[in-house]
PDB file of C-alpha atoms in Angstrom:
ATOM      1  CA  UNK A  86       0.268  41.086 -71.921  1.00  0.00           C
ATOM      2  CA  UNK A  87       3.366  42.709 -71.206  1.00  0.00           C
ATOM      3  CA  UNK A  88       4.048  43.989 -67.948  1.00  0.00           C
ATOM      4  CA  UNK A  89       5.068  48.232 -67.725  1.00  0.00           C
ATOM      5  CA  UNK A  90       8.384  49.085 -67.254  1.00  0.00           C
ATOM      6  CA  UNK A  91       7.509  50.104 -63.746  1.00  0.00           C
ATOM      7  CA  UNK A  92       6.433  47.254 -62.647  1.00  0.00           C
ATOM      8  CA  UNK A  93       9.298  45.509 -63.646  1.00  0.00           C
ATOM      9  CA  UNK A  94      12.669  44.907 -61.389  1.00  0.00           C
ATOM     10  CA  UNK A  95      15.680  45.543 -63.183  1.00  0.00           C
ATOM     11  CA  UNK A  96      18.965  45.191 -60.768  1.00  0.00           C
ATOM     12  CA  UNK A  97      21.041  42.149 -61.609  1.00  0.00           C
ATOM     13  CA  UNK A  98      24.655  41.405 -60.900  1.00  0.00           C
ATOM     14  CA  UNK A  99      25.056  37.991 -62.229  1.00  0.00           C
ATOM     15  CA  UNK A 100      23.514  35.979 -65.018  1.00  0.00           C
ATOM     16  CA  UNK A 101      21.848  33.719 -62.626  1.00  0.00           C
ATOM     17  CA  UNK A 102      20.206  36.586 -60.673  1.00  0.00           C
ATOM     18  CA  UNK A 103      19.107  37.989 -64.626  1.00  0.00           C
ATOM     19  CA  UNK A 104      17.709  34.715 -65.572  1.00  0.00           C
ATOM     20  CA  UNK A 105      15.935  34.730 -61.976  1.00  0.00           C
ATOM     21  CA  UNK A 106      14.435  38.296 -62.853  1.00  0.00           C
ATOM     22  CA  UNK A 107      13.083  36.868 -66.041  1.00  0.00           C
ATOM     23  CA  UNK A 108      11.720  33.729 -64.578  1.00  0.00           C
ATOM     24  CA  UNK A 109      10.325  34.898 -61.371  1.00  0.00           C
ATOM     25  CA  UNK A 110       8.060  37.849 -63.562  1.00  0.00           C
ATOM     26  CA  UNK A 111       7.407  35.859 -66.363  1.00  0.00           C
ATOM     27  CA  UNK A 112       8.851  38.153 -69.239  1.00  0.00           C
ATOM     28  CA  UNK A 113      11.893  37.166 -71.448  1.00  0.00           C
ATOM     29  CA  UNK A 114      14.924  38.292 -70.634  1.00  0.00           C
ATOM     30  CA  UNK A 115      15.004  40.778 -73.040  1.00  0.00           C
ATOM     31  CA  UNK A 116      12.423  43.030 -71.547  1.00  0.00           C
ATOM     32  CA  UNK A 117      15.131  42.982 -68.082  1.00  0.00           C
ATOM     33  CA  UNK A 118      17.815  44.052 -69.993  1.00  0.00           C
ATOM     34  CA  UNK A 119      15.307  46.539 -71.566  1.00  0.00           C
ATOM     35  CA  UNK A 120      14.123  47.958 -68.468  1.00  0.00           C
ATOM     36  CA  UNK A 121      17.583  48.100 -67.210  1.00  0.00           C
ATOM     37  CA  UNK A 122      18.846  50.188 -69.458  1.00  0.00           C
ATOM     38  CA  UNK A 123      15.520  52.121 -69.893  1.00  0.00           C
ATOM     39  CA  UNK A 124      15.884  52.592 -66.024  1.00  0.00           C
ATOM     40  CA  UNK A 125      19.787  53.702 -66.398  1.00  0.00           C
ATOM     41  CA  UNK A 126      19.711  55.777 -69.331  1.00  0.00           C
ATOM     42  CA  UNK A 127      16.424  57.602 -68.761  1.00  0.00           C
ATOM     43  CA  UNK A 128      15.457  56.905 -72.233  1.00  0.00           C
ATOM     44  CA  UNK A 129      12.083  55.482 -73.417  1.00  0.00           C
ATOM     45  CA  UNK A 130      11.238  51.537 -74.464  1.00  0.00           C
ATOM     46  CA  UNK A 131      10.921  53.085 -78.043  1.00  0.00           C
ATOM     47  CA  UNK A 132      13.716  55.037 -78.005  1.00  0.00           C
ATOM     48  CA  UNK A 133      15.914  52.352 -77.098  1.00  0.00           C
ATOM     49  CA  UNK A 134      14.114  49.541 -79.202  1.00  0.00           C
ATOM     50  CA  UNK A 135      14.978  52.695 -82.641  1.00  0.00           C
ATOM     51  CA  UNK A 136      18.709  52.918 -81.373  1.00  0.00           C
ATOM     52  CA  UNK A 137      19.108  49.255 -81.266  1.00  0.00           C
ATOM     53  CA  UNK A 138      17.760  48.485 -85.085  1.00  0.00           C
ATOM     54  CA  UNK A 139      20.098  51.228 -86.200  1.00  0.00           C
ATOM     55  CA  UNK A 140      22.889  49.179 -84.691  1.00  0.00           C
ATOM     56  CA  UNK A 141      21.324  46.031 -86.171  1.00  0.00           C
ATOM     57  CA  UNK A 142      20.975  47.698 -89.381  1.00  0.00           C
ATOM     58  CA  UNK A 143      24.935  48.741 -89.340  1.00  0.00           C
ATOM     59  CA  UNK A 144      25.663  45.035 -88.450  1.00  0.00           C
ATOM     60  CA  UNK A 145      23.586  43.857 -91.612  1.00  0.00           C
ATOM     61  CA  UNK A 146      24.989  46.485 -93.948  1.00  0.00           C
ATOM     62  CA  UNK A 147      28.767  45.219 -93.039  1.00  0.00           C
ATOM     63  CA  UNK A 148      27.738  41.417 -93.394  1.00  0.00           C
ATOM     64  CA  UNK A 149      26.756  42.196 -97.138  1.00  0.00           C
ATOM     65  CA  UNK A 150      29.941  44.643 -98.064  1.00  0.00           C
ATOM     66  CA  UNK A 151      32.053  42.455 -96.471  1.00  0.00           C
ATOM     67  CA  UNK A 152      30.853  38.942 -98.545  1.00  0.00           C
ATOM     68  CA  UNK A 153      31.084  40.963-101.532  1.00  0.00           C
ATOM     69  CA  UNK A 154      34.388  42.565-100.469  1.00  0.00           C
ATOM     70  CA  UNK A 155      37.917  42.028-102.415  1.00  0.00           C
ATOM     71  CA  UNK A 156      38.668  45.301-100.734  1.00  0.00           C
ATOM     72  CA  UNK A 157      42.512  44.725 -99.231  1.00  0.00           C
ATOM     73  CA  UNK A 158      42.984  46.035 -95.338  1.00  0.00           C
ATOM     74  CA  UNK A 159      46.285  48.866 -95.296  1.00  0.00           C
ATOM     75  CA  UNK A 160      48.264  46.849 -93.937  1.00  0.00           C
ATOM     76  CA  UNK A 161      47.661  43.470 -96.556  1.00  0.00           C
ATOM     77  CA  UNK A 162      47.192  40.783 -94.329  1.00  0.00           C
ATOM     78  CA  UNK A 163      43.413  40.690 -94.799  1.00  0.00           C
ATOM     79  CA  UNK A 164      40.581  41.055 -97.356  1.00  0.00           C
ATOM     80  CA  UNK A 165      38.849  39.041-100.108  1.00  0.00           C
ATOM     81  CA  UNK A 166      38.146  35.640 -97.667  1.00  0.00           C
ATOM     82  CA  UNK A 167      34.664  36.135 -96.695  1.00  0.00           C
ATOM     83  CA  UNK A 168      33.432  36.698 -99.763  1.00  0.00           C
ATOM     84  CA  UNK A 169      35.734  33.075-100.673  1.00  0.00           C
ATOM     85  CA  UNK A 170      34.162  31.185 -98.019  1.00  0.00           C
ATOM     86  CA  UNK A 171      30.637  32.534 -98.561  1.00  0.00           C
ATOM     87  CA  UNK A 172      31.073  31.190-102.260  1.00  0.00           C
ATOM     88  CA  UNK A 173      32.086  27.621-100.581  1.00  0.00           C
ATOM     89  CA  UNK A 174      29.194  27.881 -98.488  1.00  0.00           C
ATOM     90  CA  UNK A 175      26.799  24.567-100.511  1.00  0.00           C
ATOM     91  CA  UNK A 176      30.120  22.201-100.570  1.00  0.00           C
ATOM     92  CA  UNK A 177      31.376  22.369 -96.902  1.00  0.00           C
ATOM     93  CA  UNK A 178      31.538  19.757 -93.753  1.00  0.00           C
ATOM     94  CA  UNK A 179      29.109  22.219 -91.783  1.00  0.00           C
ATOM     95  CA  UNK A 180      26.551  22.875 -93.976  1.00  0.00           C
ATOM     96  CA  UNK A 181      25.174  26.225 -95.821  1.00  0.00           C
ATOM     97  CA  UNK A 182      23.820  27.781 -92.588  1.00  0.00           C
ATOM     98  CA  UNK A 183      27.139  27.114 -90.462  1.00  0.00           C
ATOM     99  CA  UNK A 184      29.587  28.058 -93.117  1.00  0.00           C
ATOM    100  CA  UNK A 185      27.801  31.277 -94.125  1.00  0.00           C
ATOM    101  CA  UNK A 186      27.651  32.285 -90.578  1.00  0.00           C
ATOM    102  CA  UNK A 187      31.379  31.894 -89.785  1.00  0.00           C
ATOM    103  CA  UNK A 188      32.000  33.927 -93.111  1.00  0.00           C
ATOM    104  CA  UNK A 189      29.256  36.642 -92.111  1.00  0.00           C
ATOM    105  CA  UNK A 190      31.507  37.224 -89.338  1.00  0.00           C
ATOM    106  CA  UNK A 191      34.914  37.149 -91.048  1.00  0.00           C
ATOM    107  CA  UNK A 192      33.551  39.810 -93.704  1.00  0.00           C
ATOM    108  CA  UNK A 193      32.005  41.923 -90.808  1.00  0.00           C
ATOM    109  CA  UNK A 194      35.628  41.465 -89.656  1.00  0.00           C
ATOM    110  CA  UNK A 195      37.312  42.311 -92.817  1.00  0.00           C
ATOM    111  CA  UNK A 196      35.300  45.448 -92.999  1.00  0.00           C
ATOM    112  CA  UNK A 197      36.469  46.674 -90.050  1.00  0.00           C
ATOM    113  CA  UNK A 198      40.165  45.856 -90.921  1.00  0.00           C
ATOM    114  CA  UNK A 199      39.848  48.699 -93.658  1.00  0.00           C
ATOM    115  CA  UNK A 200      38.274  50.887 -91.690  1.00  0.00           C
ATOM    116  CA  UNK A 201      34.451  50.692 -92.646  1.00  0.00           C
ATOM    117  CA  UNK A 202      31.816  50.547 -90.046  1.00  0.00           C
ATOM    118  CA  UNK A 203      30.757  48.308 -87.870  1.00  0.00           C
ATOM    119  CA  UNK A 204      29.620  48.087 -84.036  1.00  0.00           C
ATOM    120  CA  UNK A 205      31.910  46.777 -81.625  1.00  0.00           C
ATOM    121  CA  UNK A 206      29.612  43.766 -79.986  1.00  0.00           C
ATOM    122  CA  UNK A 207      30.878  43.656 -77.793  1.00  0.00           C
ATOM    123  CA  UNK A 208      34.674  45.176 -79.020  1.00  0.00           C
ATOM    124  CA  UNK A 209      35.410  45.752 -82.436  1.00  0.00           C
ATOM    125  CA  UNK A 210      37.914  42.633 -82.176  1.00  0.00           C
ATOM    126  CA  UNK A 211      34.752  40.335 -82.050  1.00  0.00           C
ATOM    127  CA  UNK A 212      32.619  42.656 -83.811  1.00  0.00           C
ATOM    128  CA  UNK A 213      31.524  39.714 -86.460  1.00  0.00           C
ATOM    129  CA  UNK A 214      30.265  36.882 -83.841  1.00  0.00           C
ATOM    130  CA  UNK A 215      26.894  38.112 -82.355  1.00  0.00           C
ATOM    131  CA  UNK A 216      25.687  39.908 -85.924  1.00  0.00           C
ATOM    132  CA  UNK A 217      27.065  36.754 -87.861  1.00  0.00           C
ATOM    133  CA  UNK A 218      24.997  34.455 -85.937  1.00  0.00           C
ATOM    134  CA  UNK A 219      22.176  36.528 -85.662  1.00  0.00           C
ATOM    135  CA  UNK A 220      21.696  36.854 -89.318  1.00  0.00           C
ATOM    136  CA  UNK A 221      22.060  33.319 -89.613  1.00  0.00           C
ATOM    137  CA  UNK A 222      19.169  32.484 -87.201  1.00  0.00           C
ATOM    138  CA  UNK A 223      17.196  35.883 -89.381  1.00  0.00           C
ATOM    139  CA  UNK A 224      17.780  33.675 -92.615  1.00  0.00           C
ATOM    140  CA  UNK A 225      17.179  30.511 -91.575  1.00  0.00           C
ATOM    141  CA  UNK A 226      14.179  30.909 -89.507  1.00  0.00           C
ATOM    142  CA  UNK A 227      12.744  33.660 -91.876  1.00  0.00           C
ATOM    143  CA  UNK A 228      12.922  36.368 -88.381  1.00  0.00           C
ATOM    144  CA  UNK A 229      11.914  39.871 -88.337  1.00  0.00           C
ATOM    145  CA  UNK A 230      14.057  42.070 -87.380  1.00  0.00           C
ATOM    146  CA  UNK A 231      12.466  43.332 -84.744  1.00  0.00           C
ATOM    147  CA  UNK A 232      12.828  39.655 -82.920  1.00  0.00           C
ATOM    148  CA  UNK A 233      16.618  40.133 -83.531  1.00  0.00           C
ATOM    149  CA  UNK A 234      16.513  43.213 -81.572  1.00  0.00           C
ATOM    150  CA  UNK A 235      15.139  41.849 -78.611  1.00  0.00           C
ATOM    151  CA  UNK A 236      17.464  38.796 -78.948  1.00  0.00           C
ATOM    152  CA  UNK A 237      20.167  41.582 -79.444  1.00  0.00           C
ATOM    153  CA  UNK A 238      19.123  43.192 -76.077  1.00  0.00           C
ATOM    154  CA  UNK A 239      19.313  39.382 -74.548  1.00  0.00           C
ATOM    155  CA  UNK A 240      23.197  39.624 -75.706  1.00  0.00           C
ATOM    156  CA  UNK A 241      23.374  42.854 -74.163  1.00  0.00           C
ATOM    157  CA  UNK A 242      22.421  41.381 -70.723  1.00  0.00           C
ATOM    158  CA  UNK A 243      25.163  38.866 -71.203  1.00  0.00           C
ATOM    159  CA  UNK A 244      27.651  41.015 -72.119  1.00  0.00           C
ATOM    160  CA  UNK A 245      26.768  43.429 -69.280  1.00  0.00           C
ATOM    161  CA  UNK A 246      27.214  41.029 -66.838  1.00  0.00           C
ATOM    162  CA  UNK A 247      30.889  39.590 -68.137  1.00  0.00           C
ATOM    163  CA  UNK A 248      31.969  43.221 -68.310  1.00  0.00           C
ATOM    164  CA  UNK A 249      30.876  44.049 -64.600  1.00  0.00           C
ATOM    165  CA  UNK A 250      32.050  40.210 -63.130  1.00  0.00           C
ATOM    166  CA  UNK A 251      35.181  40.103 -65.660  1.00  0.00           C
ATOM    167  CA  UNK A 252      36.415  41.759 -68.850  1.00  0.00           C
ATOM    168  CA  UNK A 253      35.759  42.189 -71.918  1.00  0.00           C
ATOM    169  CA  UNK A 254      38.856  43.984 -73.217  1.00  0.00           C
ATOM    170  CA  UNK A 255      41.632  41.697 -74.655  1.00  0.00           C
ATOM    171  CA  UNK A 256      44.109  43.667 -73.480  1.00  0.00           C
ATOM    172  CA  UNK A 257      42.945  42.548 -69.595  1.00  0.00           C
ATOM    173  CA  UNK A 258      41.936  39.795 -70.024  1.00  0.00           C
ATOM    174  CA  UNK A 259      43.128  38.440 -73.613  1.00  0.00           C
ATOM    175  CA  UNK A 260      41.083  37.006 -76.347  1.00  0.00           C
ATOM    176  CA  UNK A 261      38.551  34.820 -74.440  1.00  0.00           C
ATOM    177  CA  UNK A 262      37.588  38.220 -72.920  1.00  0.00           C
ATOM    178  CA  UNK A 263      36.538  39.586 -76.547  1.00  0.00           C
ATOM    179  CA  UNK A 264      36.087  36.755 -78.593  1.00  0.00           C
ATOM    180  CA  UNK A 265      34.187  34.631 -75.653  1.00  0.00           C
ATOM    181  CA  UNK A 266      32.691  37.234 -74.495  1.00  0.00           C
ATOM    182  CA  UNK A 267      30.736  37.848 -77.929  1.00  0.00           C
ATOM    183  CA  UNK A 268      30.149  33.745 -78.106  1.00  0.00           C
ATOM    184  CA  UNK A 269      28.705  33.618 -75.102  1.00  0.00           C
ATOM    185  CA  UNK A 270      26.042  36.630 -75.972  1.00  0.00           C
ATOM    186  CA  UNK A 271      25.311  35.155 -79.468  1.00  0.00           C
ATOM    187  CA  UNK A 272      24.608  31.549 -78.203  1.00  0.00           C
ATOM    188  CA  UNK A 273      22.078  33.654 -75.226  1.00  0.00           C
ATOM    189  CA  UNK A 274      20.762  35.410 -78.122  1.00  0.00           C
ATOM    190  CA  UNK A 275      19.914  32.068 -80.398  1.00  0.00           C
ATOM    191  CA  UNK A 276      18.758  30.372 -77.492  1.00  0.00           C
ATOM    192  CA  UNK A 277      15.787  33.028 -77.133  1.00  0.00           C
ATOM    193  CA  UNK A 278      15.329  33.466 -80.640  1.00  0.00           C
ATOM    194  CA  UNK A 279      14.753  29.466 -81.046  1.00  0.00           C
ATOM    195  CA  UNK A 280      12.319  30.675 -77.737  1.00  0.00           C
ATOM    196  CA  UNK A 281      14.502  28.889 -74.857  1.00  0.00           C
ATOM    197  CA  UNK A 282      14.185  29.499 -71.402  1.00  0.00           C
ATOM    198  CA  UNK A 283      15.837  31.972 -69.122  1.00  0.00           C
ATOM    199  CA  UNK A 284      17.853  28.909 -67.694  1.00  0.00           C
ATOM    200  CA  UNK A 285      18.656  27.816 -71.453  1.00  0.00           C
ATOM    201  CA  UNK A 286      19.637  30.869 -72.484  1.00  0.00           C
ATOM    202  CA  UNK A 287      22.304  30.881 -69.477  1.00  0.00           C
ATOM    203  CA  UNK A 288      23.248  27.480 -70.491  1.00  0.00           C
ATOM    204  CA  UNK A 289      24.269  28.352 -73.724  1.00  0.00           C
ATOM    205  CA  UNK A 290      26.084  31.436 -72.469  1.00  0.00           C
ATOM    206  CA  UNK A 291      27.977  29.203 -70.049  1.00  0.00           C
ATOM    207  CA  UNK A 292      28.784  26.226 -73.405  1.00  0.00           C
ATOM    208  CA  UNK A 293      30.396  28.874 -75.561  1.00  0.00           C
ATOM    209  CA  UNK A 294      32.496  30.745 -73.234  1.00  0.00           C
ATOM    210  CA  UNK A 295      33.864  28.056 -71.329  1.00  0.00           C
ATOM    211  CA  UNK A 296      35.479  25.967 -75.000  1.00  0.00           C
ATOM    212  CA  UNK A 297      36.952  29.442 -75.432  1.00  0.00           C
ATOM    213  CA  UNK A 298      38.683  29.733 -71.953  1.00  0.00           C
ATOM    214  CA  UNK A 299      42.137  30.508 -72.202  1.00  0.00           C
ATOM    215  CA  UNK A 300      42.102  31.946 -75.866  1.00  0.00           C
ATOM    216  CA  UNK A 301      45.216  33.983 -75.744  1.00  0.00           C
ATOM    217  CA  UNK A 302      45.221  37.592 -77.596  1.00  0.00           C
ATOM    218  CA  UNK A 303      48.147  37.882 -79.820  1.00  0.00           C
ATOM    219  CA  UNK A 304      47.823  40.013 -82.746  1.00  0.00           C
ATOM    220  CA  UNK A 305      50.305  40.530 -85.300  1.00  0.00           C
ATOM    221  CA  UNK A 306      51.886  43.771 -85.745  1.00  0.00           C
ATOM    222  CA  UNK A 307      49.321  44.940 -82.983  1.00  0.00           C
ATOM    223  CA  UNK A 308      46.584  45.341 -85.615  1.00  0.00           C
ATOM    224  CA  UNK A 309      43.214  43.639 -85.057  1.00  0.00           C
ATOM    225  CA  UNK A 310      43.486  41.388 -88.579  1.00  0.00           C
ATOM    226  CA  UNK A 311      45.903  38.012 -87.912  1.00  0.00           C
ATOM    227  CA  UNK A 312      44.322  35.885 -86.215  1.00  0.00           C
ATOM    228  CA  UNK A 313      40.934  38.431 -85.049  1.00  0.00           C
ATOM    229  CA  UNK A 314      39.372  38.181 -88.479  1.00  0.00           C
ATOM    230  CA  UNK A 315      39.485  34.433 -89.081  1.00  0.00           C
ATOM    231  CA  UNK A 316      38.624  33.829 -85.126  1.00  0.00           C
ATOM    232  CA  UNK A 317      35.697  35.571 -85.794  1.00  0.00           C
ATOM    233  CA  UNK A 318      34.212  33.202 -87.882  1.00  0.00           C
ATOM    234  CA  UNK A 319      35.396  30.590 -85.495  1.00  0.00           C
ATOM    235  CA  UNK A 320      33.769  31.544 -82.844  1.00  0.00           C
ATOM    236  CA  UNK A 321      30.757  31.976 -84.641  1.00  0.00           C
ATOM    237  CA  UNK A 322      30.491  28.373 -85.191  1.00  0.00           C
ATOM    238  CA  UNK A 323      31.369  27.585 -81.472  1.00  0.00           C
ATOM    239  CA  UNK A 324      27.971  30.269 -80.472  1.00  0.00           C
ATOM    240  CA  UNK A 325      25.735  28.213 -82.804  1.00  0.00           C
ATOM    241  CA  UNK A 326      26.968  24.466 -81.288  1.00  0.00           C
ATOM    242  CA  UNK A 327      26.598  26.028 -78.086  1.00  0.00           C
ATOM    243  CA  UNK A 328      22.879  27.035 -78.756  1.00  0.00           C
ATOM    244  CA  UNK A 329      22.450  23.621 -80.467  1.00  0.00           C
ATOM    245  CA  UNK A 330      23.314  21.526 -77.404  1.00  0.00           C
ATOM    246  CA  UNK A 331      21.106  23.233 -75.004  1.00  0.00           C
ATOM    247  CA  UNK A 332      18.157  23.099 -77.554  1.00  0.00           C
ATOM    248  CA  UNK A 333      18.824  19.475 -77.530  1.00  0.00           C
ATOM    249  CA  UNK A 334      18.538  19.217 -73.885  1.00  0.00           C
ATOM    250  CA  UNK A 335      22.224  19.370 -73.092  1.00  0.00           C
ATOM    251  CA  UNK A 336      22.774  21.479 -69.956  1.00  0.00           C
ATOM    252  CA  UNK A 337      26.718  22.698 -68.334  1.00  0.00           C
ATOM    253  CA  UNK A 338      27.988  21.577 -65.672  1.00  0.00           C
ATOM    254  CA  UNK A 339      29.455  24.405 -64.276  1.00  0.00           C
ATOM    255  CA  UNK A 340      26.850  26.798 -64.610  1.00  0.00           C
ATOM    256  CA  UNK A 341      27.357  29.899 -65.755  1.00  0.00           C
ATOM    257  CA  UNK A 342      28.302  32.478 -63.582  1.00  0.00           C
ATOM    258  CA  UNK A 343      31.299  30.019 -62.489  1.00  0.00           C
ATOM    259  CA  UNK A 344      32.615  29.846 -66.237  1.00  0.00           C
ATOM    260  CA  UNK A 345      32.520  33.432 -66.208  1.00  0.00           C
ATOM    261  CA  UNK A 346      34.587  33.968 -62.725  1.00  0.00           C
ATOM    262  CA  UNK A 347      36.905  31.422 -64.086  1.00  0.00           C
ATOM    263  CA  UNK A 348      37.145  33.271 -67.148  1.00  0.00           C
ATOM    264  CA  UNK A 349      38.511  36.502 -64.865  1.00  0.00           C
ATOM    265  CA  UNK A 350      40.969  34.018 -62.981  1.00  0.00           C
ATOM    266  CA  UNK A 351      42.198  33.150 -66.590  1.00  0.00           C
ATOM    267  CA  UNK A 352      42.685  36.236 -67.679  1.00  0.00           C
ATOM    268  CA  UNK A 353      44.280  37.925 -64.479  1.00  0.00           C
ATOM    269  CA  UNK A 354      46.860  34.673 -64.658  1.00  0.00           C
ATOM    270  CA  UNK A 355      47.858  35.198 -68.532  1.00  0.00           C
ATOM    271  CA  UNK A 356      51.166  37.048 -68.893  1.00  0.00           C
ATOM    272  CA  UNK A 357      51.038  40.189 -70.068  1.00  0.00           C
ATOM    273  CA  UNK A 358      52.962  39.124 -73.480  1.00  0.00           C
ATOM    274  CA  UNK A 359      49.353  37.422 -74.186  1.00  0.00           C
ATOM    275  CA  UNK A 360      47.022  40.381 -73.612  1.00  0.00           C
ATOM    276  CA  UNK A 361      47.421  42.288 -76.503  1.00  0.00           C
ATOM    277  CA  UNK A 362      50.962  43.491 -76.182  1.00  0.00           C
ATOM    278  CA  UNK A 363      52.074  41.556 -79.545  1.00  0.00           C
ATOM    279  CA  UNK A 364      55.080  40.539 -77.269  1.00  0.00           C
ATOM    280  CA  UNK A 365      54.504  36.747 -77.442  1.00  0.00           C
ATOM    281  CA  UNK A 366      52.442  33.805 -79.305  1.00  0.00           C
ATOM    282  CA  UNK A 367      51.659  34.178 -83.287  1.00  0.00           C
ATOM    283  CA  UNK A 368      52.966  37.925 -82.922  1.00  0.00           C
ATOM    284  CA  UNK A 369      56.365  36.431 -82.409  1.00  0.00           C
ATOM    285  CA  UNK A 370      56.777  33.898 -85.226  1.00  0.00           C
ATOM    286  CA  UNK A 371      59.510  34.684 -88.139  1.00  0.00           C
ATOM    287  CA  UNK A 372      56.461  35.507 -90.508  1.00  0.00           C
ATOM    288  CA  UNK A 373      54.912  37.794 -88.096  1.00  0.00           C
ATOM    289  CA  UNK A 374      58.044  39.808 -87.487  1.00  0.00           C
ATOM    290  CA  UNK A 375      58.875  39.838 -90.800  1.00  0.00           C
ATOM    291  CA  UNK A 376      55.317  41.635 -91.361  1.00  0.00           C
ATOM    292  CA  UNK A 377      55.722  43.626 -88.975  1.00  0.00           C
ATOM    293  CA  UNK A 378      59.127  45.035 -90.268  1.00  0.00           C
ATOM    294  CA  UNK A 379      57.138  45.449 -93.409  1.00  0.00           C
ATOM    295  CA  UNK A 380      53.884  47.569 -91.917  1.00  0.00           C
ATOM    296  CA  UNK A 381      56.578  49.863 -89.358  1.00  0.00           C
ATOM    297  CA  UNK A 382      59.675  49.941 -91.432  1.00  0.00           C
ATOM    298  CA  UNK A 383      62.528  51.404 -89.600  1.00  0.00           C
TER     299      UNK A 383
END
């Protein structure tokens, strides 16, 4: 039976003291990151669960216009290659469920690129990673979604946590801070829905954010298309090996509240000409200037 939100303790500060919460009461994680933000926002378990499958809802709406999409973004650099790679999806190295995911997330990704909507999860930058992999695992594994809403709320918890102890804004911290970030709460998320334990679900946090320490944030013309949209559906990929090597048994090293203090040193050591100033890296190549004087012409 469920415990009541009252009877549940909701302060955490870290992912280890979360996963502690979780493991010490004997609920999932989600229902801590529930309480938590039934606690903080004085809003009922209900209320919260409805806003949450509205944003899942959004998430799954985006993943089908933008696989479907030929739609070009304003600017030309994007559109049309989710719905490409989603038609490759039975002929490549991965396999269907790993090549549909990464292009869930670029078309999520494309969408946003021409303006459509979406939910920033946790930025719109890496708004494709958490709902690509999530309606992967829905696919796959035949889910409701009402299981991907309390796996979303597991994400939540992760992200929470990054934000508080680190950043998840590219411009602070660059693109480990956005694109990580959302890695680390989709392989937390899988990990539960696949019914992993609180130190699992950690485990696979810790996996995908620490092969994306030091990602750099360089956007071309300072638009959130080349490379966001393709990294999307990179990351993606690097979520779901993450949850696959803790399902095996495969734990981190460094656990994960380390990876995600290292991730912070990172970040604060990056020159600002990598955090989203468009003053260095791809931004700065003869192809990306040249774009650039195309999009701003003098």
């Amino acid at each position: 039976m469920r415990k009541g939100y009252e009877m549940i303790q909701v302060n955490f500060n870290t992912v280890a003291e979360l996963m502690a919460l979780a493991e010490s009461q004997q609920v999932p994680v989600h229902e801590i990151v529930l309480a938590r933000e039934m606690h903080d926002s004085q809003r009922s378990r209900g209320d919260i669960l409805q806003a949450m499958l509205r944003n899942w809802q959004v998430m799954q709406e985006s993943i089908e216009r933008g696989i479907q999409s030929t739609e070009r973004s304003l600017s030309g650099m994007t559109g049309g290659d989710a719905k490409k790679l989603y038609a490759y999806r039975e002929q490549g190295y991965m396999g269907e469920a790993a090549v549909s995911a990464a292009a869930y997330a670029v078309g999520i990704s494309e969408v946003n690129a021409v303006m459509g909507r979406i939910v920033a999860c946790p930025t719109a930058g890496s708004c494709g990673i958490v709902p690509a992999a999530l309606y992967a695992a829905k696919k796959q594994r035949h889910l409701a979604d009402a299981d991907v809403v309390l796996a979303l709320l597991t994400a939540a918890g992760i992200g929470m946590v990054i934000d508080q102890n680190a950043s998840i804004a590219g411009a602070a911290g660059g693109c480990q801070a956005e694109c990580g970030t959302a890695a680390g709460m989709a392989a937390a998320a899988l990990v539960e829905l696949a019914d992993g334990t609180p130190a699992m679900i950690g485990t696979a946090a810790a996996l995908a954010i620490k092969n994306l320490l030091g990602l750099v944030c360089d956007p071309v013309a300072g638009l959130v298309e080349v490379p966001c949209v393709k990294r999307n559906g990179f990351a993606t990929v690097v979520a779901m090996t993450a949850a696959d090597m803790t399902l095996a048994g495969i734990e981190s090293v460094i656990p994960v509240d380390e990876v995600i203090a290292a991730m912070n040193e990172i970040g604060r050591a990056l020159p600002k000409s990598l955090r989203e100033t468009s003053e260095a890296g791809l931004a700065v190549t003869p192809t990306a200037k040249a774009i650039e004087k195309r999009v701003y012409p003098d």
